[in-house]
Coordinates of C-alpha atoms in Angstrom, one line a residue:
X1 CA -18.5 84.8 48.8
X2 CA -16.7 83.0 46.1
X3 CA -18.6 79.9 45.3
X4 CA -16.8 77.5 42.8
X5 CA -18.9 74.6 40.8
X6 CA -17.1 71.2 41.2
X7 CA -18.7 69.8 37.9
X8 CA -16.5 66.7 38.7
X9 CA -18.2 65.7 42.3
X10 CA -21.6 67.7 41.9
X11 CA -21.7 70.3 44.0
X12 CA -20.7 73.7 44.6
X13 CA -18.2 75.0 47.5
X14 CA -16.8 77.6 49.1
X15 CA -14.2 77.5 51.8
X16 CA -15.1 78.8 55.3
X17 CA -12.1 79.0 57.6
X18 CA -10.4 76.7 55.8
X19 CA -12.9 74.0 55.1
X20 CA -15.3 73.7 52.5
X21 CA -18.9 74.2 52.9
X22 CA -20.7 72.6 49.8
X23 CA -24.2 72.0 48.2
X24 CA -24.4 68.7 45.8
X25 CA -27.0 69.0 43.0
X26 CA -27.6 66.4 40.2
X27 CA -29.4 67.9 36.8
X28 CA -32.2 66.7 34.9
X29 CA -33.1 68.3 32.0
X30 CA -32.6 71.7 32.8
X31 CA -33.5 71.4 36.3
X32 CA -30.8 71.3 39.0
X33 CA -31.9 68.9 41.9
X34 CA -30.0 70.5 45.2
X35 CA -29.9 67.3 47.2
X36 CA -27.4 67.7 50.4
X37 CA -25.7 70.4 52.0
X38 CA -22.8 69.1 53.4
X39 CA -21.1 71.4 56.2
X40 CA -17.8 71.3 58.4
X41 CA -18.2 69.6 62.1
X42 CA -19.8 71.7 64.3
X43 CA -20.5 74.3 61.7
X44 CA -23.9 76.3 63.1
X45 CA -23.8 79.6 60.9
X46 CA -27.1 79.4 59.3
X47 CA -26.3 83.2 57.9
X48 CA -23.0 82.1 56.0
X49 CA -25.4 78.7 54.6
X50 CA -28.4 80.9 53.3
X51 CA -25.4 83.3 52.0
X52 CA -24.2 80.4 49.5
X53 CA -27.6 79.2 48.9
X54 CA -28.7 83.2 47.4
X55 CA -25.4 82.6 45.2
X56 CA -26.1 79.2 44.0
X57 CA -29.9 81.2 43.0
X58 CA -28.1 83.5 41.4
X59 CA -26.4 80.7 39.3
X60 CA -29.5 79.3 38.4
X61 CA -31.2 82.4 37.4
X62 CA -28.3 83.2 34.9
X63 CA -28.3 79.8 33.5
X64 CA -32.2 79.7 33.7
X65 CA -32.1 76.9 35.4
X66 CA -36.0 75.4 37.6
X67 CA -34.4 74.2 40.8
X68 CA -36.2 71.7 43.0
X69 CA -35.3 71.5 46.7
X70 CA -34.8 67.9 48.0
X71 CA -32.7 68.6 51.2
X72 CA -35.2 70.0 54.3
X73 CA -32.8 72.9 55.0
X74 CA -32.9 73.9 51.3
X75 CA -36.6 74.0 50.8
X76 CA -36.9 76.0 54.6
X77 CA -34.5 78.2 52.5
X78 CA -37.5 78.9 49.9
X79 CA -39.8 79.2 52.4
X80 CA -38.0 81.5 54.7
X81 CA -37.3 83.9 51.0
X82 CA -40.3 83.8 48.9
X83 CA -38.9 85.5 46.6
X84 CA -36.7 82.8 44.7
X85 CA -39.9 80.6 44.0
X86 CA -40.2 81.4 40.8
X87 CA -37.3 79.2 40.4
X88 CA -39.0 76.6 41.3
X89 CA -41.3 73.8 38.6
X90 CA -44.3 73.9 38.0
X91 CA -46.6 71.8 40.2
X92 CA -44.0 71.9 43.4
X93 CA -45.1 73.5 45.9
X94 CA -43.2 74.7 49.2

């Protein structure tokens, strides 16, 4: 999955049949705040959505990046993959 950062709107995107699936973050510090998945209409593939979020983890671990989870669906992501919760501040808790 190609995933390319839109520094200019804040998020990151990648096109599935021909529309774009995209996560806006905002930073602070050098946390990235992932605050909104925003998703074609009628767009149900939760496979191709935890796909982009595992990239976007990836991102974050090479730019050693903390990433806090404000969106529902994106901290359900860290619950469902314990495994990307060391990416996550201290004192937050999912």
């Amino acid at each position: 999955m190609e995933i390319k950062d839109n520094t200019f709107s804040r998020q990151f995107e990648t096109l599935i049949g021909g529309h774009i699936l995209s996560v806006e973050y905002s930073f602070q510090e050098r946390k990235i705040f992932l605050t909104r998945i925003n998703r074609p209409e009628h767009f149900e593939n939760e496979e191709t959505i935890d796909e982009l979020l595992r990239e976007i983890m990836a991102i974050a671990i090479e730019r050693k990046l903390k990433v806090v989870p404000i969106y529902p669906r994106i901290a359900q992501f860290f619950r469902k993959n314990p495994t990307y919760r060391e990416l996550l501040p201290p004192g937050i808790k999912i």
